[in-house]
PDB file of C-alpha atoms and ligand atoms in Angstrom:
ATOM      1  CA  MET A1246       8.039 138.629 286.996  1.00 64.00           C
ATOM      2  CA  ASP A1247       6.533 141.592 284.688  1.00 84.00           C
ATOM      3  CA  PHE A1248       9.738 144.270 283.217  1.00 92.00           C
ATOM      4  CA  GLN A1249       8.657 147.849 282.345  1.00 95.00           C
ATOM      5  CA  ASP A1250      10.860 148.754 279.604  1.00 96.00           C
ATOM      6  CA  LYS A1251      13.865 151.842 281.924  1.00 95.00           C
ATOM      7  CA  VAL A1252      15.334 155.070 280.444  1.00 96.00           C
ATOM      8  CA  LEU A1253      18.967 155.320 281.660  1.00 96.00           C
ATOM      9  CA  VAL A1254      21.256 157.649 281.862  1.00 97.00           C
ATOM     10  CA  CYS A1255      24.956 156.535 280.773  1.00 96.00           C
ATOM     11  CA  ARG A1256      27.653 156.941 282.454  1.00 95.00           C
ATOM     12  CA  ASP A1257      29.644 157.865 280.062  1.00 93.00           C
ATOM     13  CA  CYS A1258      28.260 159.866 276.967  1.00 96.00           C
ATOM     14  CA  GLY A1259      24.977 160.880 278.989  1.00 96.00           C
ATOM     15  CA  LYS A1260      22.964 160.342 276.399  1.00 95.00           C
ATOM     16  CA  GLU A1261      19.822 158.498 277.774  1.00 96.00           C
ATOM     17  CA  PHE A1262      19.267 154.738 276.808  1.00 96.00           C
ATOM     18  CA  LEU A1263      16.717 152.242 276.560  1.00 95.00           C
ATOM     19  CA  PHE A1264      17.101 149.067 279.078  1.00 95.00           C
ATOM     20  CA  SER A1265      14.321 147.269 277.595  1.00 95.00           C
ATOM     21  CA  ALA A1266      11.473 144.977 279.609  1.00 96.00           C
ATOM     22  CA  GLY A1267      13.414 142.327 277.690  1.00 95.00           C
ATOM     23  CA  GLU A1268      16.977 142.887 278.413  1.00 94.00           C
ATOM     24  CA  GLN A1269      15.942 142.856 281.751  1.00 95.00           C
ATOM     25  CA  ALA A1270      14.291 139.813 281.976  1.00 95.00           C
ATOM     26  CA  PHE A1271      17.641 138.262 280.381  1.00 94.00           C
ATOM     27  CA  TYR A1272      19.443 140.579 283.380  1.00 94.00           C
ATOM     28  CA  ALA A1273      17.513 139.073 285.918  1.00 94.00           C
ATOM     29  CA  GLU A1274      17.818 135.183 284.653  1.00 94.00           C
ATOM     30  CA  LYS A1275      20.911 135.750 284.255  1.00 95.00           C
ATOM     31  CA  GLY A1276      21.013 137.213 287.647  1.00 95.00           C
ATOM     32  CA  PHE A1277      23.137 140.610 286.957  1.00 92.00           C
ATOM     33  CA  GLN A1278      22.903 142.580 290.279  1.00 89.00           C
ATOM     34  CA  ASN A1279      23.717 145.156 288.932  1.00 90.00           C
ATOM     35  CA  GLU A1280      21.872 147.675 285.739  1.00 92.00           C
ATOM     36  CA  PRO A1281      23.656 148.904 282.445  1.00 93.00           C
ATOM     37  CA  THR A1282      25.210 151.481 283.056  1.00 94.00           C
ATOM     38  CA  ARG A1283      26.399 151.686 279.716  1.00 94.00           C
ATOM     39  CA  CYS A1284      24.225 152.976 276.145  1.00 93.00           C
ATOM     40  CA  ARG A1285      24.584 150.102 273.428  1.00 90.00           C
ATOM     41  CA  ASN A1286      27.064 152.395 271.572  1.00 91.00           C
ATOM     42  CA  CYS A1287      29.318 153.086 274.934  1.00 92.00           C
ATOM     43  CA  ARG A1288      29.771 149.006 275.682  1.00 90.00           C
ATOM     44  CA  ALA A1289      30.627 148.344 272.573  1.00 89.00           C
ATOM     45  CA  ALA A1290      33.026 150.406 271.569  1.00 89.00           C
ATOM     46  CA  ARG A1291      34.670 149.170 275.456  1.00 86.00           C
ATOM     47  CA  LYS A1292      34.647 145.985 274.348  1.00 82.00           C
ATOM     48  CA  GLY A1293      37.207 146.885 271.319  1.00 74.00           C
ATOM     49  CA  GLY A1294      33.994 145.396 269.624  1.00 56.00           C
ATOM     50  CA  THR A1295      33.427 145.849 266.229  1.00 54.00           C
ATOM     51  CA  SER A1296      31.209 148.511 266.089  1.00 48.00           C
ATOM     52  CA  THR A1297      28.891 150.656 263.634  1.00 54.00           C
ATOM     53  CA  ALA A1298      30.410 153.710 265.331  1.00 53.00           C
ATOM     54  CA  ALA A1299      33.170 154.759 262.933  1.00 53.00           C
ATOM     55  CA  PRO A1300      36.722 154.823 263.279  1.00 52.00           C
ATOM     56  CA  GLU A1301      38.096 157.923 265.195  1.00 55.00           C
ATOM     57  CA  SER A1302      40.632 159.484 262.253  1.00 55.00           C
ATOM     58  CA  GLY A1303      44.051 157.754 262.475  1.00 49.00           C
ATOM     59  CA  ALA A1304      43.306 155.883 265.711  1.00 54.00           C
ATOM     60  CA  SER A1305      43.159 152.520 263.504  1.00 66.00           C
ATOM     61  CA  ARG A1306      45.665 152.318 261.833  1.00 72.00           C
ATOM     62  CA  PRO A1307      49.470 150.351 263.794  1.00 82.00           C
ATOM     63  CA  LEU A1308      51.517 152.903 264.622  1.00 86.00           C
ATOM     64  CA  PHE A1309      55.060 151.182 264.749  1.00 89.00           C
ATOM     65  CA  SER A1310      57.760 151.946 267.221  1.00 91.00           C
ATOM     66  CA  ALA A1311      60.990 154.180 265.307  1.00 92.00           C
ATOM     67  CA  VAL A1312      64.312 156.450 266.429  1.00 93.00           C
ATOM     68  CA  CYS A1313      64.378 159.376 264.477  1.00 92.00           C
ATOM     69  CA  SER A1314      66.887 159.825 261.955  1.00 93.00           C
ATOM     70  CA  GLU A1315      67.271 163.262 262.498  1.00 93.00           C
ATOM     71  CA  CYS A1316      66.729 164.215 266.257  1.00 96.00           C
ATOM     72  CA  GLY A1317      66.793 161.060 267.316  1.00 95.00           C
ATOM     73  CA  LYS A1318      63.784 161.038 269.367  1.00 94.00           C
ATOM     74  CA  ASP A1319      61.274 158.520 269.959  1.00 93.00           C
ATOM     75  CA  THR A1320      58.925 158.305 267.526  1.00 92.00           C
ATOM     76  CA  GLN A1321      55.905 156.380 266.390  1.00 89.00           C
ATOM     77  CA  VAL A1322      54.588 156.407 262.104  1.00 86.00           C
ATOM     78  CA  PRO A1323      51.784 154.765 261.010  1.00 83.00           C
ATOM     79  CA  PHE A1324      54.329 152.195 258.286  1.00 84.00           C
ATOM     80  CA  LYS A1325      56.904 149.700 259.334  1.00 87.00           C
ATOM     81  CA  PRO A1326      60.178 151.195 259.487  1.00 87.00           C
ATOM     82  CA  THR A1327      62.620 149.504 256.589  1.00 87.00           C
ATOM     83  CA  ALA A1328      66.409 149.803 257.824  1.00 84.00           C
ATOM     84  CA  GLY A1329      68.591 151.782 255.737  1.00 86.00           C
ATOM     85  CA  LYS A1330      65.596 154.458 255.513  1.00 89.00           C
ATOM     86  CA  PRO A1331      65.639 157.447 257.988  1.00 91.00           C
ATOM     87  CA  VAL A1332      62.475 158.157 259.824  1.00 91.00           C
ATOM     88  CA  TYR A1333      61.982 161.762 261.499  1.00 91.00           C
ATOM     89  CA  CYS A1334      59.552 162.472 264.098  1.00 90.00           C
ATOM     90  CA  ARG A1335      56.134 164.951 263.150  1.00 88.00           C
ATOM     91  CA  ASP A1336      58.069 167.672 263.488  1.00 91.00           C
ATOM     92  CA  CYS A1337      61.195 166.956 261.740  1.00 91.00           C
ATOM     93  CA  PHE A1338      58.768 165.598 258.819  1.00 88.00           C
ATOM     94  CA  GLN A1339      57.426 169.000 258.628  1.00 90.00           C
ATOM     95  CA  LYS A1340      60.565 170.638 259.122  1.00 90.00           C
ATOM     96  CA  ARG A1341      62.520 169.188 255.771  1.00 85.00           C
ATOM     97  CA  GLY A1342      59.200 168.692 254.598  1.00 78.00           C
ATOM     98  CA  SER A1343      58.659 173.103 254.339  1.00 70.00           C
ATOM     99  CA  ARG A1344      62.229 172.748 253.334  1.00 59.00           C
ATOM    100  CA  THR A1345      62.105 170.221 250.335  1.00 54.00           C
ATOM    101  CA  ASN A1346      59.547 172.095 248.837  1.00 53.00           C
ATOM    102  CA  ARG A1347      62.336 175.491 248.248  1.00 53.00           C
ATOM    103  CA  ARG A1348      65.100 173.401 248.279  1.00 48.00           C
ATOM    104  CA  SER A1349      67.660 174.198 245.360  1.00 48.00           C
ATOM    105  CA  PRO A1350      69.661 171.276 243.074  1.00 49.00           C
ATOM    106  CA  ALA A1351      73.247 171.058 245.879  1.00 49.00           C
ATOM    107  CA  TYR A1352      70.615 170.419 248.087  1.00 48.00           C
ATOM    108  CA  LEU A1353      68.981 166.523 246.895  1.00 48.00           C
ATOM    109  CA  ASP A1354      70.580 163.599 248.249  1.00 49.00           C
TER     110      ASP A1354
HETATM  111 ZN1   ZN B2351      26.267 155.902 275.284  1.00 92.20          ZN
HETATM  112 ZN1   ZN B2352      63.178 164.217 264.843  1.00 92.20          ZN
END
């Protein structure tokens, strides 16, 4: 059987990608009925494997569930909460941050 390189459109990113003759032969050999629907990048991304694409900023950071010490809301923090140490949700953290900048010494904990 002769195969010819084909250009397919990725259903995820909409980019064209090559379904090469070699890959088509491989698919035929394996008995796969369907052509690939995603480009290499998107396939790798979906597998969650180590793709060469740079991860979204912060996406690869593990998050830990915590309860905000200020408002009691469930939140997620990018570090492991330590027992006895206060943990703040994003809102309270920002509130505290802006307060910290001009807090008087009387308010130091
Ligand atoms: Zn794609
Ligand atoms: Zn809070």
